[in-house]
């Protein structure tokens, strides 16, 4: 998240925003791995090297990076009056997270119609609907 993107958000709101985005990504990666939709070796190698192989390692690495990168928000750093502290990750981790998001959109987040399983499920729902005269969709 860039300094411009946080606008007038409080530090608490910034924490919620970045935590939410990172938690979704971490859990989606975990879900993709658990479902065997992707394999660990499919993930970008830079991400695995920087964040680790296990879910707990990835979450810990990201949390530590955000804390270290945002330390000026702790109140332990003297800031000039015109400098507004903001919650962020390092530029290096930001690039890794961006690369992971791109990877997930290319390999995991795709329209239901793009997969054979999705087309089969849609066909079954359609057949069920067409064969059940009392069923109405809202």
PDB file of C-alpha atoms in Angstrom:
ATOM      1  CA  UNK A   1       0.000   0.000   0.000  1.00  0.00           C
ATOM      2  CA  UNK A   2       1.492   3.317  -1.013  1.00  0.00           C
ATOM      3  CA  UNK A   3       1.486   6.472   1.073  1.00  0.00           C
ATOM      4  CA  UNK A   4      -1.001   8.004  -1.391  1.00  0.00           C
ATOM      5  CA  UNK A   5      -3.316   4.984  -1.095  1.00  0.00           C
ATOM      6  CA  UNK A   6      -3.764   5.408   2.653  1.00  0.00           C
ATOM      7  CA  UNK A   7      -5.104   8.946   2.278  1.00  0.00           C
ATOM      8  CA  UNK A   8      -6.583  10.068   5.572  1.00  0.00           C
ATOM      9  CA  UNK A   9      -7.013   6.580   7.020  1.00  0.00           C
ATOM     10  CA  UNK A  10      -6.113   6.199  10.675  1.00  0.00           C
ATOM     11  CA  UNK A  11      -3.245   3.880  11.531  1.00  0.00           C
ATOM     12  CA  UNK A  12      -5.807   1.380  12.811  1.00  0.00           C
ATOM     13  CA  UNK A  13      -7.688   1.453   9.504  1.00  0.00           C
ATOM     14  CA  UNK A  14      -4.420   1.036   7.617  1.00  0.00           C
ATOM     15  CA  UNK A  15      -3.605  -2.022   9.734  1.00  0.00           C
ATOM     16  CA  UNK A  16      -7.030  -3.498   8.992  1.00  0.00           C
ATOM     17  CA  UNK A  17      -6.657  -2.848   5.257  1.00  0.00           C
ATOM     18  CA  UNK A  18      -3.203  -4.371   4.885  1.00  0.00           C
ATOM     19  CA  UNK A  19      -3.982  -7.259   7.266  1.00  0.00           C
ATOM     20  CA  UNK A  20      -7.133  -8.147   5.364  1.00  0.00           C
ATOM     21  CA  UNK A  21      -5.406  -8.165   1.986  1.00  0.00           C
ATOM     22  CA  UNK A  22      -2.453 -10.198   3.232  1.00  0.00           C
ATOM     23  CA  UNK A  23      -4.633 -12.660   5.164  1.00  0.00           C
ATOM     24  CA  UNK A  24      -6.787 -13.354   2.107  1.00  0.00           C
ATOM     25  CA  UNK A  25      -3.717 -13.957  -0.034  1.00  0.00           C
ATOM     26  CA  UNK A  26      -2.066 -16.212   2.569  1.00  0.00           C
ATOM     27  CA  UNK A  27      -5.200 -18.296   3.097  1.00  0.00           C
ATOM     28  CA  UNK A  28      -5.925 -18.542  -0.619  1.00  0.00           C
ATOM     29  CA  UNK A  29      -2.401 -19.859  -1.173  1.00  0.00           C
ATOM     30  CA  UNK A  30      -2.939 -22.359   1.645  1.00  0.00           C
ATOM     31  CA  UNK A  31      -6.280 -23.438   0.144  1.00  0.00           C
ATOM     32  CA  UNK A  32      -4.736 -23.812  -3.313  1.00  0.00           C
ATOM     33  CA  UNK A  33      -1.911 -25.941  -1.908  1.00  0.00           C
ATOM     34  CA  UNK A  34      -4.194 -28.081   0.277  1.00  0.00           C
ATOM     35  CA  UNK A  35      -6.521 -28.759  -2.642  1.00  0.00           C
ATOM     36  CA  UNK A  36      -3.552 -29.745  -4.829  1.00  0.00           C
ATOM     37  CA  UNK A  37      -4.687 -27.126  -7.317  1.00  0.00           C
ATOM     38  CA  UNK A  38      -1.125 -25.821  -7.188  1.00  0.00           C
ATOM     39  CA  UNK A  39       2.056 -27.335  -5.791  1.00  0.00           C
ATOM     40  CA  UNK A  40       4.648 -25.588  -3.632  1.00  0.00           C
ATOM     41  CA  UNK A  41       7.143 -25.727  -6.495  1.00  0.00           C
ATOM     42  CA  UNK A  42       4.619 -23.852  -8.680  1.00  0.00           C
ATOM     43  CA  UNK A  43       4.812 -20.748  -6.468  1.00  0.00           C
ATOM     44  CA  UNK A  44       7.289 -18.068  -7.560  1.00  0.00           C
ATOM     45  CA  UNK A  45      10.677 -19.181  -6.224  1.00  0.00           C
ATOM     46  CA  UNK A  46      11.474 -15.688  -4.894  1.00  0.00           C
ATOM     47  CA  UNK A  47       8.332 -15.849  -2.756  1.00  0.00           C
ATOM     48  CA  UNK A  48       9.175 -19.256  -1.321  1.00  0.00           C
ATOM     49  CA  UNK A  49      12.763 -18.155  -0.619  1.00  0.00           C
ATOM     50  CA  UNK A  50      11.677 -14.943   1.103  1.00  0.00           C
ATOM     51  CA  UNK A  51       8.576 -16.188   2.909  1.00  0.00           C
ATOM     52  CA  UNK A  52       9.129 -19.885   3.532  1.00  0.00           C
ATOM     53  CA  UNK A  53       7.427 -23.109   2.562  1.00  0.00           C
ATOM     54  CA  UNK A  54       4.849 -23.357   5.346  1.00  0.00           C
ATOM     55  CA  UNK A  55       1.779 -21.185   5.873  1.00  0.00           C
ATOM     56  CA  UNK A  56       2.955 -20.152   9.343  1.00  0.00           C
ATOM     57  CA  UNK A  57       6.342 -19.108   7.953  1.00  0.00           C
ATOM     58  CA  UNK A  58       4.719 -17.017   5.216  1.00  0.00           C
ATOM     59  CA  UNK A  59       2.393 -15.252   7.657  1.00  0.00           C
ATOM     60  CA  UNK A  60       5.195 -14.651  10.170  1.00  0.00           C
ATOM     61  CA  UNK A  61       7.552 -13.250   7.510  1.00  0.00           C
ATOM     62  CA  UNK A  62       4.920 -10.809   6.256  1.00  0.00           C
ATOM     63  CA  UNK A  63       3.893  -9.668   9.752  1.00  0.00           C
ATOM     64  CA  UNK A  64       7.519  -9.123  10.790  1.00  0.00           C
ATOM     65  CA  UNK A  65       8.207  -7.164   7.612  1.00  0.00           C
ATOM     66  CA  UNK A  66       5.180  -4.898   8.065  1.00  0.00           C
ATOM     67  CA  UNK A  67       6.142  -4.211  11.695  1.00  0.00           C
ATOM     68  CA  UNK A  68       9.766  -3.441  10.807  1.00  0.00           C
ATOM     69  CA  UNK A  69       8.823  -1.302   7.796  1.00  0.00           C
ATOM     70  CA  UNK A  70       6.221   0.636   9.781  1.00  0.00           C
ATOM     71  CA  UNK A  71       8.285   1.160  12.923  1.00  0.00           C
ATOM     72  CA  UNK A  72       7.989   4.950  12.581  1.00  0.00           C
ATOM     73  CA  UNK A  73       4.338   4.466  13.610  1.00  0.00           C
ATOM     74  CA  UNK A  74       5.395   3.077  16.993  1.00  0.00           C
ATOM     75  CA  UNK A  75       5.950   6.466  18.566  1.00  0.00           C
ATOM     76  CA  UNK A  76       9.553   5.506  19.290  1.00  0.00           C
ATOM     77  CA  UNK A  77      10.828   7.425  16.265  1.00  0.00           C
ATOM     78  CA  UNK A  78      10.889  11.211  16.163  1.00  0.00           C
ATOM     79  CA  UNK A  79       9.120  12.437  13.056  1.00  0.00           C
ATOM     80  CA  UNK A  80       8.956  15.968  11.775  1.00  0.00           C
ATOM     81  CA  UNK A  81       5.525  17.572  12.002  1.00  0.00           C
ATOM     82  CA  UNK A  82       4.933  17.293   8.265  1.00  0.00           C
ATOM     83  CA  UNK A  83       5.673  13.540   8.093  1.00  0.00           C
ATOM     84  CA  UNK A  84       2.653  11.299   8.493  1.00  0.00           C
ATOM     85  CA  UNK A  85       3.482   7.711   9.528  1.00  0.00           C
ATOM     86  CA  UNK A  86       1.866   4.930   7.511  1.00  0.00           C
ATOM     87  CA  UNK A  87       1.553   1.155   7.698  1.00  0.00           C
ATOM     88  CA  UNK A  88       3.460  -0.569   4.921  1.00  0.00           C
ATOM     89  CA  UNK A  89       5.676  -3.429   3.881  1.00  0.00           C
ATOM     90  CA  UNK A  90       9.151  -3.048   2.450  1.00  0.00           C
ATOM     91  CA  UNK A  91       9.384  -2.370  -1.295  1.00  0.00           C
ATOM     92  CA  UNK A  92      11.025  -5.788  -1.740  1.00  0.00           C
ATOM     93  CA  UNK A  93       8.202  -7.617   0.025  1.00  0.00           C
ATOM     94  CA  UNK A  94       5.681  -5.448  -1.796  1.00  0.00           C
ATOM     95  CA  UNK A  95       7.052  -6.745  -5.098  1.00  0.00           C
ATOM     96  CA  UNK A  96       6.952 -10.349  -3.872  1.00  0.00           C
ATOM     97  CA  UNK A  97       3.324  -9.936  -2.746  1.00  0.00           C
ATOM     98  CA  UNK A  98       2.437  -8.340  -6.089  1.00  0.00           C
ATOM     99  CA  UNK A  99       4.076 -11.251  -7.924  1.00  0.00           C
ATOM    100  CA  UNK A 100       2.159 -13.732  -5.746  1.00  0.00           C
ATOM    101  CA  UNK A 101      -1.136 -11.963  -6.462  1.00  0.00           C
ATOM    102  CA  UNK A 102      -0.424 -12.038 -10.204  1.00  0.00           C
ATOM    103  CA  UNK A 103       0.435 -15.737  -9.919  1.00  0.00           C
ATOM    104  CA  UNK A 104      -2.792 -16.469  -8.034  1.00  0.00           C
ATOM    105  CA  UNK A 105      -4.888 -14.589 -10.602  1.00  0.00           C
ATOM    106  CA  UNK A 106      -3.223 -16.507 -13.415  1.00  0.00           C
ATOM    107  CA  UNK A 107      -3.345 -19.933 -11.768  1.00  0.00           C
ATOM    108  CA  UNK A 108      -6.093 -19.972  -9.142  1.00  0.00           C
ATOM    109  CA  UNK A 109      -8.549 -17.070  -9.403  1.00  0.00           C
ATOM    110  CA  UNK A 110     -10.145 -17.679 -12.743  1.00  0.00           C
ATOM    111  CA  UNK A 111     -13.749 -17.654 -13.910  1.00  0.00           C
ATOM    112  CA  UNK A 112     -15.750 -20.801 -13.239  1.00  0.00           C
ATOM    113  CA  UNK A 113     -16.244 -21.201 -16.991  1.00  0.00           C
ATOM    114  CA  UNK A 114     -12.475 -21.396 -17.500  1.00  0.00           C
ATOM    115  CA  UNK A 115     -12.148 -24.808 -15.851  1.00  0.00           C
ATOM    116  CA  UNK A 116     -13.532 -28.174 -16.882  1.00  0.00           C
ATOM    117  CA  UNK A 117     -14.859 -28.691 -13.341  1.00  0.00           C
ATOM    118  CA  UNK A 118     -16.602 -25.324 -13.460  1.00  0.00           C
ATOM    119  CA  UNK A 119     -18.267 -26.075 -16.786  1.00  0.00           C
ATOM    120  CA  UNK A 120     -19.415 -29.490 -15.489  1.00  0.00           C
ATOM    121  CA  UNK A 121     -20.883 -27.916 -12.332  1.00  0.00           C
ATOM    122  CA  UNK A 122     -22.679 -25.228 -14.344  1.00  0.00           C
ATOM    123  CA  UNK A 123     -24.098 -27.879 -16.696  1.00  0.00           C
ATOM    124  CA  UNK A 124     -25.363 -29.958 -13.751  1.00  0.00           C
ATOM    125  CA  UNK A 125     -27.038 -26.932 -12.176  1.00  0.00           C
ATOM    126  CA  UNK A 126     -28.660 -26.056 -15.501  1.00  0.00           C
ATOM    127  CA  UNK A 127     -29.872 -29.624 -16.040  1.00  0.00           C
ATOM    128  CA  UNK A 128     -31.245 -29.784 -12.510  1.00  0.00           C
ATOM    129  CA  UNK A 129     -33.072 -26.493 -12.985  1.00  0.00           C
ATOM    130  CA  UNK A 130     -34.503 -27.480 -16.366  1.00  0.00           C
ATOM    131  CA  UNK A 131     -35.658 -30.867 -15.037  1.00  0.00           C
ATOM    132  CA  UNK A 132     -37.350 -29.436 -11.941  1.00  0.00           C
ATOM    133  CA  UNK A 133     -40.438 -27.488 -12.928  1.00  0.00           C
ATOM    134  CA  UNK A 134     -41.159 -26.296  -9.388  1.00  0.00           C
ATOM    135  CA  UNK A 135     -37.685 -24.782  -8.911  1.00  0.00           C
ATOM    136  CA  UNK A 136     -37.462 -21.045  -9.396  1.00  0.00           C
ATOM    137  CA  UNK A 137     -34.376 -18.934  -9.137  1.00  0.00           C
ATOM    138  CA  UNK A 138     -34.547 -15.689  -7.244  1.00  0.00           C
TER     139      UNK A 138
END
